[in-house]
PDB file of C-alpha atoms in Angstrom:
ATOM      1  CA  MET O   1      47.584  14.270 -28.110  1.00  0.00           C
ATOM      2  CA  SER O   2      49.189  11.083 -26.874  1.00  0.00           C
ATOM      3  CA  SER O   3      48.342   7.574 -28.277  1.00  0.00           C
ATOM      4  CA  TRP O   4      46.952   6.471 -24.950  1.00  0.00           C
ATOM      5  CA  SER O   5      44.282   9.263 -24.918  1.00  0.00           C
ATOM      6  CA  LYS O   6      43.480   8.424 -28.594  1.00  0.00           C
ATOM      7  CA  ALA O   7      42.940   4.772 -27.772  1.00  0.00           C
ATOM      8  CA  SER O   8      40.703   5.607 -24.725  1.00  0.00           C
ATOM      9  CA  LYS O   9      38.599   8.045 -26.746  1.00  0.00           C
ATOM     10  CA  SER O  10      38.063   5.522 -29.622  1.00  0.00           C
ATOM     11  CA  GLY O  11      36.064   3.195 -27.327  1.00  0.00           C
ATOM     12  CA  ARG O  12      37.535   0.177 -28.718  1.00  0.00           C
ATOM     13  CA  GLU O  13      37.412  -2.753 -26.376  1.00  0.00           C
ATOM     14  CA  HIS O  14      40.718  -4.371 -25.700  1.00  0.00           C
ATOM     15  CA  LYS O  15      40.395  -8.058 -25.018  1.00  0.00           C
ATOM     16  CA  GLU O  16      42.895 -10.302 -23.056  1.00  0.00           C
ATOM     17  CA  ARG O  17      44.418 -13.055 -25.038  1.00  0.00           C
ATOM     18  CA  HIS O  18      43.216 -16.581 -24.615  1.00  0.00           C
ATOM     19  CA  GLN O  19      45.257 -19.731 -23.680  1.00  0.00           C
ATOM     20  CA  PRO O  20      47.514 -20.736 -26.600  1.00  0.00           C
ATOM     21  CA  GLU O  21      47.073 -23.974 -28.331  1.00  0.00           C
ATOM     22  CA  ASN O  22      49.996 -25.730 -26.919  1.00  0.00           C
ATOM     23  CA  ARG O  23      49.064 -24.658 -23.443  1.00  0.00           C
ATOM     24  CA  LYS O  24      45.332 -25.840 -23.743  1.00  0.00           C
ATOM     25  CA  HIS O  25      46.008 -28.876 -21.606  1.00  0.00           C
ATOM     26  CA  LEU O  26      46.709 -26.553 -18.608  1.00  0.00           C
ATOM     27  CA  GLY O  27      43.237 -25.214 -18.374  1.00  0.00           C
ATOM     28  CA  LEU O  28      41.767 -21.674 -18.826  1.00  0.00           C
ATOM     29  CA  LEU O  29      44.252 -18.806 -18.770  1.00  0.00           C
ATOM     30  CA  GLU O  30      43.689 -16.727 -15.846  1.00  0.00           C
ATOM     31  CA  LYS O  31      42.466 -13.217 -16.551  1.00  0.00           C
ATOM     32  CA  LYS O  32      42.976 -10.105 -14.686  1.00  0.00           C
ATOM     33  CA  LYS O  33      39.567 -10.137 -13.022  1.00  0.00           C
ATOM     34  CA  ASP O  34      40.174 -13.655 -11.852  1.00  0.00           C
ATOM     35  CA  TYR O  35      43.549 -12.685 -10.530  1.00  0.00           C
ATOM     36  CA  LYS O  36      41.820  -9.771  -8.591  1.00  0.00           C
ATOM     37  CA  LEU O  37      39.262 -11.977  -7.089  1.00  0.00           C
ATOM     38  CA  ARG O  38      41.797 -14.479  -5.908  1.00  0.00           C
ATOM     39  CA  SER O  39      44.254 -11.869  -4.499  1.00  0.00           C
ATOM     40  CA  ARG O  40      41.447 -10.078  -2.686  1.00  0.00           C
ATOM     41  CA  ALA O  41      40.246 -13.443  -0.954  1.00  0.00           C
ATOM     42  CA  PHE O  42      43.996 -14.350  -0.199  1.00  0.00           C
ATOM     43  CA  HIS O  43      44.433 -11.056   1.505  1.00  0.00           C
ATOM     44  CA  VAL O  44      41.286 -11.202   3.372  1.00  0.00           C
ATOM     45  CA  ASN O  45      42.213 -14.563   4.851  1.00  0.00           C
ATOM     46  CA  GLN O  46      45.725 -13.401   5.702  1.00  0.00           C
ATOM     47  CA  ASN O  47      44.233 -10.577   7.807  1.00  0.00           C
ATOM     48  CA  ARG O  48      41.737 -12.633   9.435  1.00  0.00           C
ATOM     49  CA  LEU O  49      44.523 -15.120  10.453  1.00  0.00           C
ATOM     50  CA  LYS O  50      46.854 -12.196  11.690  1.00  0.00           C
ATOM     51  CA  LYS O  51      44.005 -10.824  13.944  1.00  0.00           C
ATOM     52  CA  LEU O  52      43.287 -14.370  15.268  1.00  0.00           C
ATOM     53  CA  LEU O  53      47.173 -14.946  16.050  1.00  0.00           C
ATOM     54  CA  LYS O  54      47.218 -11.532  17.736  1.00  0.00           C
ATOM     55  CA  LYS O  55      44.170 -12.599  19.998  1.00  0.00           C
ATOM     56  CA  ALA O  56      45.726 -15.996  20.841  1.00  0.00           C
ATOM     57  CA  LYS O  57      49.064 -14.191  21.764  1.00  0.00           C
ATOM     58  CA  ASN O  58      47.300 -11.607  23.985  1.00  0.00           C
ATOM     59  CA  LYS O  59      44.997 -13.860  25.578  1.00  0.00           C
ATOM     60  CA  ASN O  60      45.299 -14.289  29.532  1.00  0.00           C
ATOM     61  CA  PRO O  61      45.519 -17.765  30.646  1.00  0.00           C
ATOM     62  CA  ASP O  62      44.144 -16.934  33.960  1.00  0.00           C
ATOM     63  CA  GLU O  63      41.128 -15.123  32.581  1.00  0.00           C
ATOM     64  CA  PHE O  64      37.904 -16.653  34.228  1.00  0.00           C
ATOM     65  CA  HIS O  65      34.731 -17.453  32.289  1.00  0.00           C
ATOM     66  CA  PHE O  66      31.658 -19.265  33.701  1.00  0.00           C
ATOM     67  CA  HIS O  67      31.769 -21.970  31.292  1.00  0.00           C
ATOM     68  CA  MET O  68      35.163 -23.191  32.841  1.00  0.00           C
ATOM     69  CA  ILE O  69      33.002 -24.626  35.674  1.00  0.00           C
ATOM     70  CA  ASN O  70      31.334 -27.113  33.283  1.00  0.00           C
ATOM     71  CA  SER O  71      34.180 -27.965  30.905  1.00  0.00           C
ATOM     72  CA  GLU O  72      37.822 -28.997  31.131  1.00  0.00           C
ATOM     73  CA  THR O  73      40.652 -29.849  28.785  1.00  0.00           C
ATOM     74  CA  ARG O  74      42.345 -33.332  28.693  1.00  0.00           C
ATOM     75  CA  ASP O  75      45.588 -33.477  26.797  1.00  0.00           C
ATOM     76  CA  GLY O  76      44.772 -30.336  24.899  1.00  0.00           C
ATOM     77  CA  VAL O  77      41.280 -31.472  23.972  1.00  0.00           C
ATOM     78  CA  HIS O  78      38.163 -29.628  25.199  1.00  0.00           C
ATOM     79  CA  TYR O  79      35.390 -31.745  26.890  1.00  0.00           C
ATOM     80  CA  GLU O  80      32.180 -30.873  28.524  1.00  0.00           C
ATOM     81  CA  LYS O  81      31.634 -32.121  32.254  1.00  0.00           C
ATOM     82  CA  GLU O  82      29.135 -34.755  32.646  1.00  0.00           C
ATOM     83  CA  LYS O  83      26.320 -33.237  34.642  1.00  0.00           C
ATOM     84  CA  PRO O  84      24.468 -35.352  37.293  1.00  0.00           C
ATOM     85  CA  GLU O  85      20.733 -36.120  36.452  1.00  0.00           C
ATOM     86  CA  GLU O  86      18.589 -33.564  38.034  1.00  0.00           C
ATOM     87  CA  HIS O  87      15.384 -35.454  37.792  1.00  0.00           C
ATOM     88  CA  SER O  88      14.464 -39.210  38.078  1.00  0.00           C
ATOM     89  CA  GLU O  89      12.239 -41.040  35.295  1.00  0.00           C
ATOM     90  CA  ALA O  90       9.115 -40.924  37.454  1.00  0.00           C
ATOM     91  CA  GLN O  91       9.770 -37.188  38.000  1.00  0.00           C
ATOM     92  CA  VAL O  92      10.272 -36.469  34.178  1.00  0.00           C
ATOM     93  CA  LYS O  93       6.933 -38.587  33.360  1.00  0.00           C
ATOM     94  CA  LEU O  94       5.110 -36.537  36.024  1.00  0.00           C
ATOM     95  CA  MET O  95       6.152 -33.158  34.592  1.00  0.00           C
ATOM     96  CA  LYS O  96       5.332 -34.372  31.000  1.00  0.00           C
ATOM     97  CA  THR O  97       1.796 -35.392  32.129  1.00  0.00           C
ATOM     98  CA  GLN O  98       1.360 -32.096  33.828  1.00  0.00           C
ATOM     99  CA  ASP O  99       2.305 -30.276  30.477  1.00  0.00           C
ATOM    100  CA  LEU O 100      -0.201 -32.475  28.686  1.00  0.00           C
ATOM    101  CA  ASN O 101      -2.942 -31.878  31.034  1.00  0.00           C
ATOM    102  CA  TYR O 102      -2.383 -28.177  30.856  1.00  0.00           C
ATOM    103  CA  ILE O 103      -2.343 -28.273  26.961  1.00  0.00           C
ATOM    104  CA  ASN O 104      -5.639 -30.246  27.083  1.00  0.00           C
ATOM    105  CA  TYR O 105      -7.254 -27.690  29.503  1.00  0.00           C
ATOM    106  CA  LYS O 106      -6.270 -24.884  27.175  1.00  0.00           C
ATOM    107  CA  LEU O 107      -7.394 -26.671  24.147  1.00  0.00           C
ATOM    108  CA  SER O 108     -10.806 -27.164  25.763  1.00  0.00           C
ATOM    109  CA  MET O 109     -11.215 -23.665  26.676  1.00  0.00           C
ATOM    110  CA  GLU O 110     -10.386 -22.441  23.011  1.00  0.00           C
ATOM    111  CA  LYS O 111     -12.968 -24.866  21.595  1.00  0.00           C
ATOM    112  CA  LYS O 112     -15.639 -23.551  24.057  1.00  0.00           C
ATOM    113  CA  LYS O 113     -14.815 -19.982  22.983  1.00  0.00           C
ATOM    114  CA  ILE O 114     -14.807 -21.000  19.340  1.00  0.00           C
ATOM    115  CA  GLU O 115     -18.185 -22.472  19.719  1.00  0.00           C
ATOM    116  CA  LYS O 116     -19.518 -19.348  21.335  1.00  0.00           C
ATOM    117  CA  LEU O 117     -18.184 -17.165  18.722  1.00  0.00           C
ATOM    118  CA  GLN O 118     -19.516 -19.351  15.958  1.00  0.00           C
ATOM    119  CA  SER O 119     -23.043 -19.119  17.415  1.00  0.00           C
ATOM    120  CA  ALA O 120     -22.550 -15.406  17.656  1.00  0.00           C
ATOM    121  CA  VAL O 121     -21.699 -14.775  14.162  1.00  0.00           C
ATOM    122  CA  THR O 122     -24.089 -17.541  12.869  1.00  0.00           C
ATOM    123  CA  VAL O 123     -21.162 -19.388  10.982  1.00  0.00           C
ATOM    124  CA  LEU O 124     -20.371 -23.150  11.202  1.00  0.00           C
ATOM    125  CA  ASP O 125     -16.847 -22.986  10.054  1.00  0.00           C
ATOM    126  CA  VAL O 126     -14.812 -19.876   8.916  1.00  0.00           C
ATOM    127  CA  GLU O 127     -12.285 -21.805   6.951  1.00  0.00           C
ATOM    128  CA  GLU O 128     -14.786 -23.899   4.877  1.00  0.00           C
ATOM    129  CA  ARG O 129     -16.939 -20.657   4.325  1.00  0.00           C
ATOM    130  CA  PRO O 130     -16.884 -19.959   0.504  1.00  0.00           C
ATOM    131  CA  LYS O 131     -16.073 -16.573  -0.876  1.00  0.00           C
ATOM    132  CA  ASN O 132     -19.342 -15.912  -2.868  1.00  0.00           C
ATOM    133  CA  THR O 133     -19.254 -13.331  -5.738  1.00  0.00           C
ATOM    134  CA  HIS O 134     -22.336 -11.714  -7.272  1.00  0.00           C
ATOM    135  CA  THR O 135     -22.063 -10.643 -10.782  1.00  0.00           C
ATOM    136  CA  PHE O 136     -24.266  -8.415 -12.754  1.00  0.00           C
ATOM    137  CA  TYR O 137     -24.428  -8.279 -16.610  1.00  0.00           C
ATOM    138  CA  VAL O 138     -24.992  -5.191 -18.481  1.00  0.00           C
ATOM    139  CA  ASP O 139     -25.397  -4.344 -22.125  1.00  0.00           C
ATOM    140  CA  SER O 140     -22.786  -1.481 -22.690  1.00  0.00           C
ATOM    141  CA  LYS O 141     -19.770   0.126 -20.855  1.00  0.00           C
ATOM    142  CA  LYS O 142     -21.705   3.310 -20.278  1.00  0.00           C
ATOM    143  CA  GLU O 143     -24.307   1.371 -18.373  1.00  0.00           C
ATOM    144  CA  ALA O 144     -21.609  -0.201 -16.408  1.00  0.00           C
ATOM    145  CA  LYS O 145     -20.291   3.042 -15.289  1.00  0.00           C
ATOM    146  CA  LYS O 146     -23.632   4.468 -14.165  1.00  0.00           C
ATOM    147  CA  PHE O 147     -24.535   1.041 -12.603  1.00  0.00           C
ATOM    148  CA  ASP O 148     -25.642   1.387  -8.906  1.00  0.00           C
ATOM    149  CA  VAL O 149     -25.314  -1.990  -6.942  1.00  0.00           C
ATOM    150  CA  ALA O 150     -27.387  -0.768  -4.098  1.00  0.00           C
ATOM    151  CA  LYS O 151     -30.184   0.253  -6.242  1.00  0.00           C
ATOM    152  CA  ARG O 152     -30.330  -2.847  -8.143  1.00  0.00           C
ATOM    153  CA  LEU O 153     -30.348  -5.000  -4.795  1.00  0.00           C
ATOM    154  CA  ASN O 154     -33.047  -2.537  -3.473  1.00  0.00           C
ATOM    155  CA  THR O 155     -30.905  -2.178  -0.175  1.00  0.00           C
ATOM    156  CA  HIS O 156     -28.926   0.460   1.597  1.00  0.00           C
ATOM    157  CA  PRO O 157     -25.253   1.309   0.369  1.00  0.00           C
ATOM    158  CA  ALA O 158     -23.822   0.655   3.952  1.00  0.00           C
ATOM    159  CA  LEU O 159     -25.196  -2.909   3.715  1.00  0.00           C
ATOM    160  CA  LEU O 160     -23.342  -4.009   0.500  1.00  0.00           C
ATOM    161  CA  ASP O 161     -20.421  -5.497   2.207  1.00  0.00           C
ATOM    162  CA  ARG O 162     -22.558  -7.878   4.189  1.00  0.00           C
ATOM    163  CA  PRO O 163     -22.712 -11.310   2.373  1.00  0.00           C
ATOM    164  CA  TYR O 164     -25.742 -12.413   4.377  1.00  0.00           C
ATOM    165  CA  ASN O 165     -28.663 -11.006   6.225  1.00  0.00           C
ATOM    166  CA  ARG O 166     -28.944  -7.930   3.891  1.00  0.00           C
ATOM    167  CA  PRO O 167     -32.662  -6.507   4.203  1.00  0.00           C
ATOM    168  CA  THR O 168     -34.237  -4.631   1.456  1.00  0.00           C
ATOM    169  CA  LEU O 169     -35.318  -0.882   1.736  1.00  0.00           C
ATOM    170  CA  ASP O 170     -39.016  -2.076   1.967  1.00  0.00           C
ATOM    171  CA  ALA O 171     -38.025  -4.320   4.904  1.00  0.00           C
ATOM    172  CA  LEU O 172     -36.166  -1.698   6.674  1.00  0.00           C
ATOM    173  CA  LYS O 173     -39.125   0.819   6.365  1.00  0.00           C
ATOM    174  CA  LYS O 174     -41.340  -1.828   7.935  1.00  0.00           C
ATOM    175  CA  MET O 175     -39.003  -2.067  11.035  1.00  0.00           C
ATOM    176  CA  ASN O 176     -39.815   1.441  12.025  1.00  0.00           C
ATOM    177  CA  LEU O 177     -36.372   2.188  12.864  1.00  0.00           C
ATOM    178  CA  GLN O 178     -36.441   5.615  14.358  1.00  0.00           C
ATOM    179  CA  ASN O 179     -32.704   6.027  14.909  1.00  0.00           C
ATOM    180  CA  TYR O 180     -31.772   4.383  11.556  1.00  0.00           C
ATOM    181  CA  ASN O 181     -28.713   5.922  10.004  1.00  0.00           C
ATOM    182  CA  GLU O 182     -25.298   4.944   8.307  1.00  0.00           C
ATOM    183  CA  GLU O 183     -23.103   5.261  11.385  1.00  0.00           C
ATOM    184  CA  ILE O 184     -25.182   2.500  13.127  1.00  0.00           C
ATOM    185  CA  LEU O 185     -24.889  -0.008  10.152  1.00  0.00           C
ATOM    186  CA  LEU O 186     -21.304   0.583   9.912  1.00  0.00           C
ATOM    187  CA  LYS O 187     -20.634   0.048  13.595  1.00  0.00           C
ATOM    188  CA  THR O 188     -22.644  -3.184  13.478  1.00  0.00           C
ATOM    189  CA  SER O 189     -20.670  -4.190  10.286  1.00  0.00           C
ATOM    190  CA  LYS O 190     -17.353  -3.530  12.052  1.00  0.00           C
ATOM    191  CA  GLN O 191     -18.178  -5.467  15.165  1.00  0.00           C
ATOM    192  CA  ILE O 192     -19.036  -8.494  12.904  1.00  0.00           C
ATOM    193  CA  GLN O 193     -15.838  -8.097  11.169  1.00  0.00           C
ATOM    194  CA  GLN O 194     -14.011  -8.015  14.546  1.00  0.00           C
ATOM    195  CA  GLN O 195     -15.803 -11.026  15.608  1.00  0.00           C
ATOM    196  CA  TYR O 196     -14.739 -12.966  12.311  1.00  0.00           C
ATOM    197  CA  SER O 197     -11.042 -12.038  12.820  1.00  0.00           C
ATOM    198  CA  GLU O 198     -11.148 -13.326  16.588  1.00  0.00           C
ATOM    199  CA  LEU O 199     -12.837 -16.321  15.410  1.00  0.00           C
ATOM    200  CA  SER O 200      -9.972 -17.138  12.886  1.00  0.00           C
ATOM    201  CA  LYS O 201      -7.337 -16.386  15.232  1.00  0.00           C
ATOM    202  CA  ARG O 202      -9.059 -18.710  17.832  1.00  0.00           C
ATOM    203  CA  ILE O 203      -8.997 -21.410  15.218  1.00  0.00           C
ATOM    204  CA  GLU O 204      -5.395 -20.960  14.364  1.00  0.00           C
ATOM    205  CA  ARG O 205      -4.519 -21.121  18.118  1.00  0.00           C
ATOM    206  CA  ALA O 206      -6.617 -24.206  18.569  1.00  0.00           C
ATOM    207  CA  GLU O 207      -4.754 -25.993  15.776  1.00  0.00           C
ATOM    208  CA  GLU O 208      -1.443 -25.120  17.311  1.00  0.00           C
ATOM    209  CA  LEU O 209      -2.510 -26.437  20.629  1.00  0.00           C
ATOM    210  CA  SER O 210      -3.629 -29.747  19.000  1.00  0.00           C
ATOM    211  CA  VAL O 211      -0.315 -30.260  17.293  1.00  0.00           C
ATOM    212  CA  LEU O 212       1.387 -29.567  20.518  1.00  0.00           C
ATOM    213  CA  GLN O 213      -0.878 -31.995  22.183  1.00  0.00           C
ATOM    214  CA  ARG O 214      -0.070 -34.675  19.663  1.00  0.00           C
ATOM    215  CA  LYS O 215       3.597 -34.075  20.077  1.00  0.00           C
ATOM    216  CA  LEU O 216       3.412 -34.278  23.817  1.00  0.00           C
ATOM    217  CA  GLU O 217       1.626 -37.653  23.539  1.00  0.00           C
ATOM    218  CA  VAL O 218       4.330 -39.178  21.356  1.00  0.00           C
ATOM    219  CA  LYS O 219       6.951 -38.063  23.825  1.00  0.00           C
ATOM    220  CA  ASN O 220       5.216 -39.464  26.664  1.00  0.00           C
ATOM    221  CA  TYR O 221       4.771 -42.786  24.748  1.00  0.00           C
ATOM    222  CA  LEU O 222       8.365 -42.860  23.813  1.00  0.00           C
ATOM    223  CA  LEU O 223       9.382 -42.284  27.592  1.00  0.00           C
ATOM    224  CA  ASN O 224       7.943 -45.710  28.394  1.00  0.00           C
ATOM    225  CA  LYS O 225      10.982 -48.003  28.340  1.00  0.00           C
ATOM    226  CA  LYS O 226       8.841 -51.156  28.454  1.00  0.00           C
ATOM    227  CA  GLU O 227       7.420 -50.575  24.975  1.00  0.00           C
ATOM    228  CA  PRO O 228       9.658 -51.567  22.051  1.00  0.00           C
ATOM    229  CA  LYS O 229      11.827 -49.162  20.147  1.00  0.00           C
ATOM    230  CA  ALA O 230      10.028 -47.098  17.549  1.00  0.00           C
ATOM    231  CA  LYS O 231      11.218 -46.251  13.814  1.00  0.00           C
ATOM    232  CA  LEU O 232      10.981 -42.540  13.044  1.00  0.00           C
ATOM    233  CA  LEU O 233       9.142 -42.347   9.735  1.00  0.00           C
ATOM    234  CA  LYS O 234       8.587 -38.561   9.590  1.00  0.00           C
ATOM    235  CA  ALA O 235      10.184 -35.974  11.831  1.00  0.00           C
ATOM    236  CA  SER O 236       8.051 -33.319  13.403  1.00  0.00           C
ATOM    237  CA  THR O 237       7.323 -29.869  11.885  1.00  0.00           C
ATOM    238  CA  LYS O 238       5.468 -26.751  13.003  1.00  0.00           C
ATOM    239  CA  THR O 239       2.108 -28.068  11.699  1.00  0.00           C
ATOM    240  CA  ASN O 240       2.606 -31.839  12.181  1.00  0.00           C
ATOM    241  CA  ALA O 241       3.656 -34.378  14.994  1.00  0.00           C
ATOM    242  CA  PRO O 242       6.479 -36.884  14.509  1.00  0.00           C
ATOM    243  CA  ILE O 243       5.227 -40.118  13.001  1.00  0.00           C
ATOM    244  CA  TYR O 244       6.709 -43.361  14.452  1.00  0.00           C
ATOM    245  CA  LYS O 245       6.221 -47.043  13.513  1.00  0.00           C
ATOM    246  CA  TRP O 246       6.460 -49.767  16.256  1.00  0.00           C
ATOM    247  CA  LYS O 247       7.203 -53.209  15.613  1.00  0.00           C
ATOM    248  CA  LYS O 248       4.113 -55.538  15.788  1.00  0.00           C
ATOM    249  CA  GLU O 249       3.923 -57.621  18.901  1.00  0.00           C
ATOM    250  CA  ARG O 250       1.623 -60.546  19.704  1.00  0.00           C
ATOM    251  CA  LYS O 251       0.172 -59.947  23.139  1.00  0.00           C
ATOM    252  CA  ARG O 252      -0.647 -62.854  25.485  1.00  0.00           C
TER     253      ARG O 252
END
């Protein structure tokens, strides 16, 4: 058996030498793994440059692109052609006001739909509605396993998911419901859940429209050149409009 196979079987870790003392001022000694990374990166860059050079050599100077209409080169430097203004200042202001009027209209429609849904599900505000929990205390683990919530609350099991308007079994008997069954209760509970989800979506859409309304109002105010220049304090985000500060002026 050769010495190399013996060394490989022994499992000994052969470490690379460190930088000698008299060469420490030159920094860390490059190991093989460092060289491999540097070499790989060098060859990747060289291949990329070769491909780009090949593309540049094979490029047709007479090839047409639509962007050539709106751009030009001056002394080897690429410039974009200056486009003539399509709209006047009055036209831009009119378009902005139309956009703002449309947003105001959609926001008022969403608010009316939210009011209707809130009256239907008898909730004032879905976001501020607390998530209530009902805790029962028992004496032992056996009693907890056998614990029946519907029996304790004296109601039907299909009504346990309802946090409000949960009638008892005695109240249900007094109602004289001939067609009373679990399917009807499940159907009504599903309808209420759908109304809640629709209401939450409507509220989110109304918030987005209100943010967009504030952004358009700020833009319209900035278009007015008679007003002094404003200083941007906080840039706009997805949930907030930009905040500007105007210099105080004493009006006559």
